[in-house]
Coordinates of C-alpha atoms in Angstrom, one line a residue:
Chain A
M1 CA -0.1 -0.2 -0.1
T2 CA 3.2 2.2 -0.1
D3 CA 3.0 2.1 -4.1
H4 CA 3.6 5.3 -5.8
V5 CA 1.3 6.6 -8.5
H6 CA 2.4 9.0 -11.1
I7 CA -0.3 11.3 -12.4
Q8 CA -0.3 12.8 -15.4
E9 CA -1.7 16.3 -15.8
V10 CA -3.2 16.3 -19.0
G11 CA -5.5 19.5 -18.8
L12 CA -3.3 21.9 -20.8
R13 CA -3.3 19.3 -23.6
D14 CA -6.9 17.6 -23.6
G15 CA -8.6 20.3 -21.7
L16 CA -7.7 23.5 -23.7
Q17 CA -8.2 21.5 -27.1
S18 CA -11.7 21.2 -26.1
I19 CA -12.9 24.6 -25.3
A20 CA -13.3 27.4 -27.6
T21 CA -11.2 30.2 -25.5
T22 CA -7.5 30.6 -26.0
M23 CA -5.3 30.3 -22.9
P24 CA -3.0 32.7 -22.9
T25 CA 0.4 31.6 -23.3
E26 CA 1.4 33.6 -19.7
A27 CA -1.4 31.5 -17.9
K28 CA -0.4 28.1 -19.3
M29 CA 2.9 28.9 -17.9
R30 CA 1.4 29.9 -14.6
W31 CA -0.3 26.5 -14.3
I32 CA 2.9 24.6 -15.5
R33 CA 4.7 26.4 -12.5
A34 CA 2.0 26.0 -10.0
A35 CA 1.3 22.2 -10.9
Y36 CA 4.8 21.5 -10.4
D37 CA 5.0 23.3 -7.2
A38 CA 2.3 21.4 -6.1
G39 CA 4.1 17.9 -6.9
L40 CA 3.5 17.1 -10.5
R41 CA 5.9 15.5 -12.5
H42 CA 4.3 14.6 -15.4
I43 CA 2.5 17.0 -17.3
E44 CA 1.2 16.8 -21.1
V45 CA 1.5 20.2 -21.9
T46 CA 0.2 20.8 -25.4
S47 CA -0.3 19.0 -28.9
F48 CA 2.1 19.6 -32.3
V49 CA -0.8 20.0 -34.6
P50 CA -1.2 22.6 -37.1
P51 CA -2.3 26.0 -35.8
K52 CA -5.0 26.7 -37.8
L53 CA -6.7 23.4 -36.7
L54 CA -6.0 23.8 -33.0
P55 CA -5.6 28.0 -32.2
Q56 CA -5.6 27.4 -28.6
L57 CA -2.4 25.0 -28.8
A58 CA -0.3 27.5 -31.6
D59 CA 2.3 28.3 -28.5
A60 CA 3.4 24.5 -28.4
A61 CA 6.9 25.0 -28.9
Q62 CA 7.1 28.0 -26.5
I63 CA 5.2 25.9 -23.8
V64 CA 7.3 23.1 -23.9
A65 CA 10.9 25.3 -23.9
Y66 CA 9.0 26.8 -20.6
A67 CA 8.4 23.3 -19.1
L68 CA 11.6 22.0 -19.8
Q69 CA 13.0 24.4 -17.4
F70 CA 11.5 22.4 -14.4
D71 CA 13.9 19.9 -12.7
G72 CA 12.9 16.4 -12.8
L73 CA 9.6 17.3 -14.9
T74 CA 8.5 14.5 -17.4
V75 CA 7.2 16.8 -20.7
T76 CA 4.9 15.1 -23.1
A77 CA 3.1 16.4 -26.1
L78 CA 0.5 14.5 -28.1
V79 CA 1.5 14.5 -31.9
P80 CA -0.9 13.0 -34.3
N81 CA 1.4 12.9 -37.4
L82 CA 4.7 12.6 -38.5
K83 CA 5.4 16.6 -39.0
G84 CA 4.0 16.9 -35.7
A85 CA 6.3 14.4 -34.3
D86 CA 9.2 16.0 -36.0
N87 CA 8.6 19.4 -34.3
A88 CA 8.0 17.9 -30.8
L89 CA 11.1 16.6 -31.4
K90 CA 13.2 20.0 -32.3
A91 CA 11.2 21.2 -29.3
G92 CA 12.9 18.3 -27.1
V93 CA 9.8 16.9 -25.3
H94 CA 10.6 13.9 -23.3
R95 CA 7.9 11.9 -24.4
I96 CA 5.9 11.8 -27.5
V97 CA 2.3 10.3 -27.4
A98 CA 0.5 9.3 -30.8
P99 CA -3.1 8.9 -30.8
I100 CA -4.5 5.5 -32.5
S101 CA -8.1 5.4 -32.4
V102 CA -9.3 2.1 -32.4
S103 CA -12.9 3.0 -33.8
T104 CA -12.4 3.2 -37.5
Q105 CA -15.0 5.8 -37.9
H106 CA -13.5 7.7 -35.1
S107 CA -10.1 7.5 -36.8
L108 CA -11.4 8.4 -40.0
A109 CA -13.5 11.3 -38.7
N110 CA -10.5 12.5 -36.5
V111 CA -7.0 11.8 -38.7
R112 CA -8.9 10.8 -42.5
R113 CA -6.8 7.6 -41.5
K114 CA -7.9 3.9 -40.4
P115 CA -6.6 2.4 -37.2
M116 CA -3.6 0.2 -39.1
E117 CA -2.9 3.1 -41.4
M118 CA -2.2 5.3 -38.2
V119 CA 0.1 2.3 -36.9
Q120 CA 2.1 3.0 -39.8
E121 CA 2.5 6.3 -39.1
F122 CA 3.2 5.5 -35.8
A123 CA 6.1 3.2 -37.1
R124 CA 7.5 6.4 -39.1
M125 CA 7.6 8.5 -36.3
R126 CA 9.6 5.4 -34.6
E127 CA 12.1 5.6 -37.7
L128 CA 12.3 9.5 -37.1
I129 CA 13.2 9.4 -33.6
D130 CA 15.7 6.5 -33.9
A131 CA 16.9 8.7 -37.3
Y132 CA 17.7 11.6 -34.4
G133 CA 19.0 9.1 -32.2
S134 CA 16.5 10.8 -29.7
S135 CA 16.1 9.3 -26.6
T136 CA 12.0 10.3 -26.5
T137 CA 10.1 8.0 -25.1
L138 CA 7.1 7.1 -27.7
I139 CA 3.6 6.1 -26.3
A140 CA 0.9 4.5 -28.6
G141 CA -2.5 6.5 -27.0
L142 CA -4.9 4.4 -28.0
S143 CA -8.4 6.1 -28.1
T144 CA -11.9 4.9 -28.5
V145 CA -10.9 2.1 -26.1
F146 CA -14.3 1.6 -24.5
G147 CA -16.6 2.7 -27.0
C148 CA -17.2 5.4 -29.6
T149 CA -20.1 8.3 -30.2
L150 CA -19.9 7.1 -33.9
Q151 CA -19.2 3.4 -34.0
G152 CA -21.1 2.1 -30.7
E153 CA -19.0 -1.1 -29.4
V154 CA -15.3 -1.2 -29.8
P155 CA -14.7 -5.1 -29.7
V156 CA -11.7 -5.4 -27.5
D157 CA -10.3 -8.1 -30.3
D158 CA -9.8 -5.0 -32.5
V159 CA -8.1 -3.0 -29.1
C160 CA -5.8 -5.7 -29.1
D161 CA -4.8 -5.6 -32.8
V162 CA -4.3 -2.2 -32.5
V163 CA -2.3 -2.9 -29.7
R164 CA 0.0 -5.8 -31.2
G165 CA 0.4 -3.0 -34.8
S166 CA 1.8 -0.6 -32.2
L167 CA 4.1 -2.5 -30.5
A168 CA 5.4 -4.1 -33.8
A169 CA 5.8 -0.3 -34.5
G170 CA 7.9 0.2 -31.7
A171 CA 5.8 1.7 -29.0
D172 CA 8.0 1.9 -25.7
T173 CA 4.6 1.6 -23.9
V174 CA 0.7 1.7 -24.4
A175 CA -1.7 4.1 -22.5
L176 CA -5.6 3.1 -23.1
A177 CA -8.3 5.9 -23.0
D178 CA -11.9 6.3 -22.5
T179 CA -12.1 9.3 -25.0
T180 CA -15.8 9.5 -25.0
G181 CA -16.7 8.1 -21.4
H182 CA -18.1 5.1 -22.4
A183 CA -16.0 2.9 -20.0
T184 CA -17.5 1.2 -17.0
P185 CA -15.5 -0.6 -14.3
A186 CA -16.3 -4.5 -15.1
Q187 CA -15.2 -3.0 -19.0
V188 CA -11.9 -1.9 -17.5
Q189 CA -11.2 -5.0 -16.0
R190 CA -12.2 -6.9 -19.1
V191 CA -10.0 -4.8 -21.2
I192 CA -6.9 -4.2 -19.2
A193 CA -6.5 -7.9 -18.7
A194 CA -7.0 -8.6 -22.7
V195 CA -4.3 -6.1 -23.2
R196 CA -2.4 -7.1 -20.7
A197 CA -1.6 -10.7 -22.0
V198 CA -0.8 -9.3 -25.3
A199 CA 1.3 -6.0 -24.0
G200 CA 2.5 -7.1 -20.5
E201 CA 4.4 -4.5 -18.3
R202 CA 4.3 -2.3 -21.5
L203 CA 0.8 -1.3 -20.7
R204 CA 1.5 1.5 -18.6
S205 CA -1.3 4.1 -18.3
M206 CA -5.0 4.9 -18.3
H207 CA -6.7 8.1 -19.3
F208 CA -10.2 8.2 -18.2
H209 CA -13.1 10.9 -18.9
D210 CA -15.4 11.5 -16.4
T211 CA -18.3 11.8 -18.5
R212 CA -20.7 9.5 -17.1
G213 CA -19.5 9.9 -13.4
M214 CA -17.5 6.5 -13.8
G215 CA -14.0 8.0 -13.9
L216 CA -12.7 7.2 -10.1
A217 CA -14.3 4.0 -10.0
N218 CA -12.6 3.0 -13.1
T219 CA -9.4 4.1 -12.1
V220 CA -9.7 2.2 -8.4
I221 CA -10.5 -1.3 -10.9
A222 CA -7.1 -0.1 -12.8
L223 CA -5.8 -0.1 -9.3
Q224 CA -6.4 -3.5 -8.5
S225 CA -5.0 -4.5 -12.3
G226 CA -1.9 -2.9 -11.4
I227 CA -1.8 0.3 -13.6
R228 CA 0.1 2.9 -11.6
E229 CA 0.0 5.6 -14.1
F230 CA -3.1 8.2 -14.9
D231 CA -3.9 11.1 -17.0
A232 CA -6.1 13.8 -15.0
S233 CA -7.3 17.4 -15.5
L234 CA -7.4 20.2 -12.8
A235 CA -10.9 21.0 -12.5
G236 CA -11.9 18.4 -14.7
I237 CA -11.5 21.3 -17.8
G238 CA -12.4 20.4 -21.3
G239 CA -15.7 18.2 -22.0
C240 CA -17.0 16.3 -24.7
P241 CA -18.5 18.1 -27.6
H242 CA -21.3 15.8 -28.1
A243 CA -22.5 16.1 -24.2
P244 CA -23.1 19.7 -23.3
G245 CA -22.4 20.0 -19.5
A246 CA -20.5 16.8 -19.4
T247 CA -17.0 17.1 -17.8
G248 CA -13.9 16.5 -19.2
N249 CA -10.8 14.4 -17.8
V250 CA -11.1 12.6 -14.4
V251 CA -10.7 15.5 -11.7
T252 CA -6.9 15.9 -11.1
E253 CA -7.5 17.2 -7.3
D254 CA -10.2 14.4 -6.5
L255 CA -8.1 11.6 -7.8
V256 CA -5.1 12.5 -6.0
F257 CA -7.7 12.7 -2.9
M258 CA -8.4 9.6 -3.6
L259 CA -5.5 8.1 -4.0
E260 CA -4.1 9.3 -0.9
S261 CA -6.9 8.7 1.1
M262 CA -6.5 5.0 -0.2
G263 CA -2.6 5.2 1.4
Y264 CA -0.9 5.6 -2.3
H265 CA 2.0 8.2 -2.4
T266 CA 1.6 10.7 -5.4
G267 CA 3.9 12.8 -4.2
I268 CA 1.3 15.8 -5.0
S269 CA -0.3 18.2 -2.5
V270 CA -4.2 18.2 -2.8
E271 CA -4.4 21.7 -0.9
R272 CA -1.8 23.1 -3.7
L273 CA -3.7 21.6 -6.8
L274 CA -7.1 23.2 -5.0
A275 CA -5.2 26.8 -5.1
C276 CA -4.4 26.0 -9.0
R277 CA -8.0 26.2 -9.9
Q278 CA -7.8 30.1 -9.3
I279 CA -5.6 30.0 -12.3
L280 CA -8.2 28.6 -14.4
A281 CA -11.1 30.5 -13.1
E282 CA -9.1 33.6 -13.9
A283 CA -8.0 32.5 -17.3
L284 CA -11.1 31.0 -18.6
P285 CA -13.9 32.8 -16.7
Q286 CA -16.7 31.6 -19.4
E287 CA -15.6 27.9 -18.8
P288 CA -16.8 25.5 -16.5
L289 CA -14.9 23.8 -13.5
Y290 CA -15.5 21.0 -12.0
G291 CA -15.0 18.6 -9.2
F292 CA -16.1 17.3 -5.8
I293 CA -13.0 18.2 -3.4
N294 CA -13.2 22.2 -4.0
R295 CA -17.1 21.8 -2.8
A296 CA -16.9 19.8 -0.2
G297 CA -13.4 20.4 1.2
L298 CA -11.4 18.1 2.6
P299 CA -12.4 15.9 5.5
N300 CA -11.1 16.5 9.0
T301 CA -9.5 13.2 8.7
F302 CA -7.2 13.5 5.8
T303 CA -3.7 13.6 6.3
Q304 CA -1.2 13.9 3.9
Q305 CA 1.9 13.7 5.3
R306 CA 3.7 11.9 2.7
A307 CA 3.2 14.7 -0.1
T308 CA 5.8 16.9 -1.4
Q309 CA 7.7 19.1 1.2
Chain B
M1 CA -22.3 -11.7 -13.1
T2 CA -26.5 -12.1 -13.0
D3 CA -26.5 -11.2 -9.7
H4 CA -29.3 -8.8 -8.4
V5 CA -28.9 -5.6 -6.8
H6 CA -31.5 -4.1 -4.9
I7 CA -31.4 -0.3 -4.9
Q8 CA -33.4 1.7 -1.9
E9 CA -34.4 5.0 -2.9
V10 CA -34.1 7.5 -0.4
G11 CA -34.4 10.8 -1.3
L12 CA -38.0 10.6 -0.1
R13 CA -36.5 11.0 3.8
D14 CA -32.8 11.5 3.4
G15 CA -33.0 14.0 0.6
L16 CA -35.8 16.3 1.5
Q17 CA -34.7 16.1 5.2
S18 CA -31.7 17.8 4.6
I19 CA -33.2 20.5 2.3
A20 CA -35.4 23.5 3.5
T21 CA -37.9 23.2 1.1
T22 CA -40.9 20.9 2.4
M23 CA -42.0 18.7 -1.0
P24 CA -45.9 18.8 -1.2
T25 CA -47.3 15.3 -0.4
E26 CA -48.9 15.1 -3.5
A27 CA -45.4 15.4 -5.4
K28 CA -44.1 12.7 -2.6
M29 CA -46.8 10.7 -3.9
R30 CA -46.0 11.2 -7.9
W31 CA -42.5 10.5 -7.1
I32 CA -43.1 7.0 -5.4
R33 CA -45.7 6.3 -8.1
A34 CA -42.8 7.3 -10.9
A35 CA -40.0 5.0 -9.1
Y36 CA -41.9 2.5 -8.7
D37 CA -43.0 2.3 -12.4
A38 CA -39.3 3.0 -13.4
G39 CA -38.9 -0.3 -11.3
L40 CA -37.9 0.7 -7.6
R41 CA -39.0 -2.2 -4.9
H42 CA -37.6 -0.7 -2.0
I43 CA -38.6 3.0 -0.9
E44 CA -37.2 4.7 2.1
V45 CA -40.4 6.9 2.3
T46 CA -40.1 9.0 5.4
S47 CA -39.1 9.6 9.0
F48 CA -41.0 9.3 12.3
V49 CA -40.0 12.3 13.9
P50 CA -41.9 15.3 15.5
P51 CA -43.1 17.7 12.6
K52 CA -41.9 20.6 14.6
L53 CA -38.2 19.3 14.1
L54 CA -38.7 18.0 10.3
P55 CA -41.8 19.9 9.1
Q56 CA -40.7 18.3 5.4
L57 CA -42.0 14.8 6.5
A58 CA -45.0 15.9 9.0
D59 CA -46.8 13.9 6.3
A60 CA -45.1 10.8 7.2
A61 CA -48.4 8.2 8.0
Q62 CA -49.9 9.8 4.7
I63 CA -47.2 8.8 2.9
V64 CA -46.7 5.5 4.5
A65 CA -50.3 4.8 3.6
Y66 CA -50.1 5.8 -0.2
A67 CA -46.8 3.4 -0.7
L68 CA -48.4 0.5 1.0
Q69 CA -50.6 0.3 -2.0
F70 CA -48.0 -0.7 -4.4
D71 CA -47.3 -4.4 -4.9
G72 CA -44.4 -6.0 -4.2
L73 CA -42.7 -2.7 -2.6
T74 CA -41.0 -2.9 0.5
V75 CA -41.8 0.5 2.7
T76 CA -39.3 1.5 4.8
A77 CA -39.2 4.4 7.3
L78 CA -36.2 5.9 9.3
V79 CA -37.1 5.7 13.3
P80 CA -34.9 7.6 15.9
N81 CA -37.2 6.5 19.0
L82 CA -39.5 4.3 20.6
K83 CA -42.1 7.0 19.7
G84 CA -41.5 7.0 16.1
A85 CA -41.4 2.8 16.2
D86 CA -44.6 3.4 17.7
N87 CA -46.2 5.6 14.7
A88 CA -44.4 3.7 12.3
L89 CA -45.4 0.1 13.7
K90 CA -49.0 1.8 13.7
A91 CA -48.6 3.2 10.2
G92 CA -47.8 -0.3 8.7
V93 CA -44.3 0.3 7.5
H94 CA -42.2 -2.9 6.2
R95 CA -39.1 -1.9 7.5
I96 CA -37.9 0.3 10.4
V97 CA -34.6 1.5 10.2
A98 CA -32.9 3.1 13.6
P99 CA -30.1 5.2 13.1
I100 CA -27.4 4.8 15.8
S101 CA -24.2 7.1 15.4
V102 CA -20.9 5.4 16.0
S103 CA -19.3 9.0 16.5
T104 CA -20.2 9.9 20.2
Q105 CA -19.9 13.5 19.5
H106 CA -22.4 13.1 16.3
S107 CA -24.9 11.0 18.5
L108 CA -25.2 13.6 21.6
A109 CA -25.4 16.1 18.9
N110 CA -28.3 14.4 16.9
V111 CA -30.5 12.7 19.4
R112 CA -28.7 13.5 23.1
R113 CA -27.6 10.0 23.4
K114 CA -24.2 8.1 23.5
P115 CA -24.1 5.1 20.9
M116 CA -24.9 2.4 23.6
E117 CA -27.6 4.4 24.9
M118 CA -29.0 4.3 21.6
V119 CA -28.5 0.6 21.1
Q120 CA -30.7 0.7 24.5
E121 CA -33.4 2.3 22.8
F122 CA -33.0 -0.3 19.8
A123 CA -33.3 -2.9 22.1
R124 CA -36.7 -1.5 23.1
M125 CA -38.2 -1.0 19.7
R126 CA -37.1 -4.8 19.0
E127 CA -39.6 -5.4 22.3
L128 CA -41.9 -3.3 20.6
I129 CA -41.8 -4.9 17.5
D130 CA -42.0 -8.5 19.3
A131 CA -45.1 -7.0 22.0
Y132 CA -47.4 -5.9 18.4
G133 CA -46.6 -9.6 17.0
S134 CA -45.5 -7.5 13.9
S135 CA -43.2 -9.0 11.0
T136 CA -41.7 -5.7 10.5
T137 CA -38.2 -5.7 10.2
L138 CA -35.8 -3.7 12.3
I139 CA -32.4 -2.6 10.5
A140 CA -29.7 -1.0 12.9
G141 CA -28.7 2.4 10.5
L142 CA -25.2 2.6 11.8
S143 CA -24.0 6.7 10.9
T144 CA -21.0 8.4 10.6
V145 CA -19.3 4.8 10.1
F146 CA -16.5 6.5 8.1
G147 CA -15.6 9.2 9.6
C148 CA -17.5 12.3 11.4
T149 CA -17.4 15.9 11.0
L150 CA -17.3 16.6 14.7
Q151 CA -15.2 13.7 16.0
G152 CA -12.6 13.0 13.1
E153 CA -11.6 9.5 12.9
V154 CA -14.1 6.6 13.9
P155 CA -12.1 3.2 14.7
V156 CA -13.6 0.1 13.2
D157 CA -13.4 -1.1 16.8
D158 CA -16.1 1.5 17.9
V159 CA -18.3 0.3 14.5
C160 CA -18.0 -3.1 15.6
D161 CA -19.0 -2.8 19.0
V162 CA -22.1 -0.9 18.1
V163 CA -22.8 -3.8 15.6
R164 CA -22.1 -6.5 18.0
G165 CA -24.0 -4.4 20.3
S166 CA -27.4 -3.8 17.6
L167 CA -27.1 -7.8 16.9
A168 CA -27.6 -8.4 20.8
A169 CA -30.2 -5.9 20.8
G170 CA -32.3 -7.8 18.1
A171 CA -31.3 -6.1 14.8
D172 CA -32.3 -8.2 11.8
T173 CA -29.8 -6.6 9.8
V174 CA -27.2 -4.3 9.5
A175 CA -26.9 -1.1 7.3
L176 CA -23.6 0.9 7.2
A177 CA -23.9 4.7 6.1
D178 CA -21.2 7.4 4.9
T179 CA -23.5 9.9 6.9
T180 CA -20.3 12.9 5.9
G181 CA -18.5 11.5 2.6
H182 CA -15.7 10.6 4.6
A183 CA -15.4 6.7 2.5
T184 CA -12.8 6.5 0.6
P185 CA -12.5 2.5 -0.8
A186 CA -9.4 1.2 0.5
Q187 CA -11.7 2.1 4.3
V188 CA -14.5 0.7 3.0
Q189 CA -13.2 -2.5 2.2
R190 CA -11.1 -2.8 5.4
V191 CA -14.4 -1.3 7.1
I192 CA -16.9 -3.9 5.6
A193 CA -14.3 -7.1 6.0
A194 CA -14.3 -6.1 9.9
V195 CA -18.1 -5.9 10.3
R196 CA -18.6 -9.0 8.1
A197 CA -16.6 -10.6 10.7
V198 CA -18.9 -9.7 13.6
A199 CA -21.9 -9.9 11.4
G200 CA -21.9 -12.3 8.9
E201 CA -24.9 -12.0 6.4
R202 CA -26.4 -9.7 8.6
L203 CA -24.6 -7.2 7.2
R204 CA -26.7 -6.3 4.3
S205 CA -26.8 -2.6 3.0
M206 CA -24.5 0.4 2.6
H207 CA -25.2 3.9 2.4
F208 CA -22.9 5.8 0.9
H209 CA -22.9 10.1 0.6
D210 CA -21.0 11.2 -2.6
T211 CA -19.8 14.4 -1.2
R212 CA -16.2 14.2 -2.4
G213 CA -17.6 12.2 -5.5
M214 CA -16.4 8.5 -4.4
G215 CA -19.7 7.3 -4.2
L216 CA -19.4 5.0 -6.9
A217 CA -16.0 4.3 -6.1
N218 CA -17.0 2.8 -2.9
T219 CA -20.0 0.9 -4.5
V220 CA -17.9 -0.9 -6.7
I221 CA -15.7 -2.1 -3.8
A222 CA -18.5 -2.8 -1.5
L223 CA -20.0 -5.0 -4.5
Q224 CA -16.8 -6.8 -4.6
S225 CA -16.8 -7.4 -0.8
G226 CA -20.3 -9.0 -1.8
I227 CA -23.1 -6.5 -0.6
R228 CA -26.0 -6.2 -3.2
E229 CA -28.3 -3.5 -1.4
F230 CA -27.2 0.2 -1.6
D231 CA -29.5 3.6 -0.8
A232 CA -29.5 6.2 -3.6
S233 CA -31.5 9.1 -4.0
L234 CA -32.8 10.2 -7.2
A235 CA -30.8 13.3 -8.5
G236 CA -28.8 13.2 -5.5
I237 CA -31.0 15.4 -4.0
G238 CA -30.0 16.5 -0.2
G239 CA -26.5 17.6 0.4
C240 CA -24.5 18.0 3.6
P241 CA -25.1 21.2 5.9
H242 CA -21.5 21.8 6.8
A243 CA -20.5 22.1 3.0
P244 CA -22.4 24.1 0.9
G245 CA -22.7 22.7 -2.9
A246 CA -21.6 19.2 -1.6
T247 CA -24.0 16.7 -3.2
G248 CA -26.2 14.1 -1.1
N249 CA -26.5 10.8 -1.7
V250 CA -25.6 8.7 -4.2
V251 CA -27.2 9.8 -7.5
T252 CA -29.9 6.6 -8.1
E253 CA -30.0 6.9 -11.8
D254 CA -26.0 7.1 -12.4
L255 CA -25.9 4.1 -9.8
V256 CA -28.5 2.3 -11.6
F257 CA -26.3 2.8 -15.0
M258 CA -23.3 1.9 -13.5
L259 CA -25.0 -1.7 -12.1
E260 CA -26.7 -2.3 -15.4
S261 CA -23.2 -1.7 -17.2
M262 CA -21.4 -3.9 -15.3
G263 CA -23.7 -6.8 -15.5
Y264 CA -25.7 -6.5 -12.6
H265 CA -29.5 -6.9 -12.7
T266 CA -31.3 -4.2 -10.8
G267 CA -34.8 -4.6 -12.4
I268 CA -35.0 -0.5 -12.6
S269 CA -34.9 1.4 -16.1
V270 CA -32.6 4.2 -16.2
E271 CA -34.7 6.0 -18.6
R272 CA -37.4 5.9 -16.5
L273 CA -35.6 6.9 -13.8
L274 CA -33.9 9.8 -15.6
A275 CA -37.6 10.9 -16.5
C276 CA -38.6 11.0 -12.9
R277 CA -36.2 14.3 -12.4
Q278 CA -38.8 16.1 -13.8
I279 CA -41.0 15.8 -10.6
L280 CA -38.2 17.1 -8.5
A281 CA -37.5 20.2 -10.7
E282 CA -41.0 21.3 -10.8
A283 CA -41.6 20.6 -7.0
L284 CA -38.5 21.8 -5.5
P285 CA -37.8 24.5 -8.4
Q286 CA -34.9 26.0 -5.9
E287 CA -33.1 23.1 -5.1
P288 CA -30.1 21.8 -6.8
L289 CA -30.1 18.4 -8.9
Y290 CA -27.3 16.4 -9.1
G291 CA -26.1 13.4 -11.9
F292 CA -24.0 12.7 -14.3
I293 CA -26.2 10.6 -16.9
N294 CA -28.8 13.3 -17.4
R295 CA -25.9 15.4 -18.2
A296 CA -24.1 13.2 -20.6
G297 CA -26.7 10.9 -21.8
L298 CA -26.7 7.3 -21.9
P299 CA -23.7 6.2 -24.0
N300 CA -24.5 4.4 -27.6
T301 CA -23.6 1.0 -25.9
F302 CA -25.8 0.7 -23.2
T303 CA -28.4 -1.7 -24.0
Q304 CA -30.8 -2.5 -20.7
Q305 CA -32.6 -5.6 -21.8
R306 CA -33.3 -6.8 -18.2
A307 CA -35.0 -3.9 -16.8
T308 CA -38.6 -3.8 -15.7
Q309 CA -41.3 -4.5 -18.7

């Protein structure tokens, strides 16, 4: 029960790309600093995509340069294609996560490529990294793993096929994302078991959305299945364009509270995370912020002796 | 995985007693009918307490009489003392749940009795039921089991002492309540294991609040621990007077969605439950309604073939 659990803040990428407002670069930098000061050591800071597609993330290279200054901070960027990978490598990110949607319909709608065509692009990213002689980690970020708003059911065999393909194409690790908030606890257990049989310890992290309030329940099951790395967004920022009022990723501060309460070590201070929300409230006054601990407060039984400093 | 899970709607008692507005008797009756039509077969319909203490529930006898008309509906009332038990028995309830707070400070503040004095009152309720020759079930409803806003930590040994006392005093079954939203998943596992060792199969149900967003995660752990009966409130109505903006019980419709998605059988239609929210929205326009499924919608992968009708 003294396991360490790594939390990666993804609000700067997944959250900010899902909302209409563009957060000023300066506010993003304050967020990164505050998250680091709260104890976060993994941040997915941006995505390298054409600015005309995602103007919210047009400052990608500048944000990466800023984040690289923090000692011990693992800086990750999402990269959907070879051009983005080249830009990410030039910017000096520690990790590239390339999204590969398991749902054919979602993949075509999103990147105009079928899943296995995306795996081929992934293989080219691997070659590029190796050609640079770079130590950058390449993560296969499987999306729509638990269901798809376009396709509906996503067969677990399809998930395993994409995992196999990604590993053959040179993935260092595999992450599974519940892009659309379809995942339920029993399903999480089944899918992790199936992927574990293919990927073993290369299956490293889970990315849950809390669209239907299942995020923490799914996390508990993933913990039982041995997962020790989770994505989350401060204040659950973001959401789902298909579901007005639906929250985004699992709320970082609620997740850290749960993990620390359960005896896991995150190295992250819940109190400092709660204070970070103010940066979002000021920079994104129109956006709804989610979460429970911010409303209810920490219980009087909560003592977080092992958090940073 | 074809287990049946019993859900008891407690919004009519726990929800309505926690808000300032009094719901009109006629609206409560519509709620009971709609909940029954949605498939609910356990409803905690009211509490027998002095109307000057809880004017929201002054229509207790009338509500019980109404609920008793529904075929196969188990009608439960909360009863804090002997006088209330007498009224509940005269009204003809199927089950009495008597709250026994494990936290001494909470118990004194709430009923001006220490926990073990409340156990003695509980014994008198047992005698009364037996004197009536009634088949009414008597449930020991332990509250503040996982922590207390006044006392802080509630030792699991204290919980087990009260369980032992309640069983000796004639409890048919035991229910454990997280009155203040302190419970976290690892704790739920520990407490259930400890109480199970004392009460065996008499430990029957869990009553979680979702104050800190842990309600469904705690439920998943309780399911793994063999619990098959849970309390919940439509739209999470209610809340915690100590935490403005904090939700009440676990949201019934989210809970049913999760259970049915996991392959459990509840006999309850999520769609019909969602429609019930309209009754609350109309009768309690000032009260916040909570929940995720109502905002995000049911996923396109959700099929609930086994719900009622």
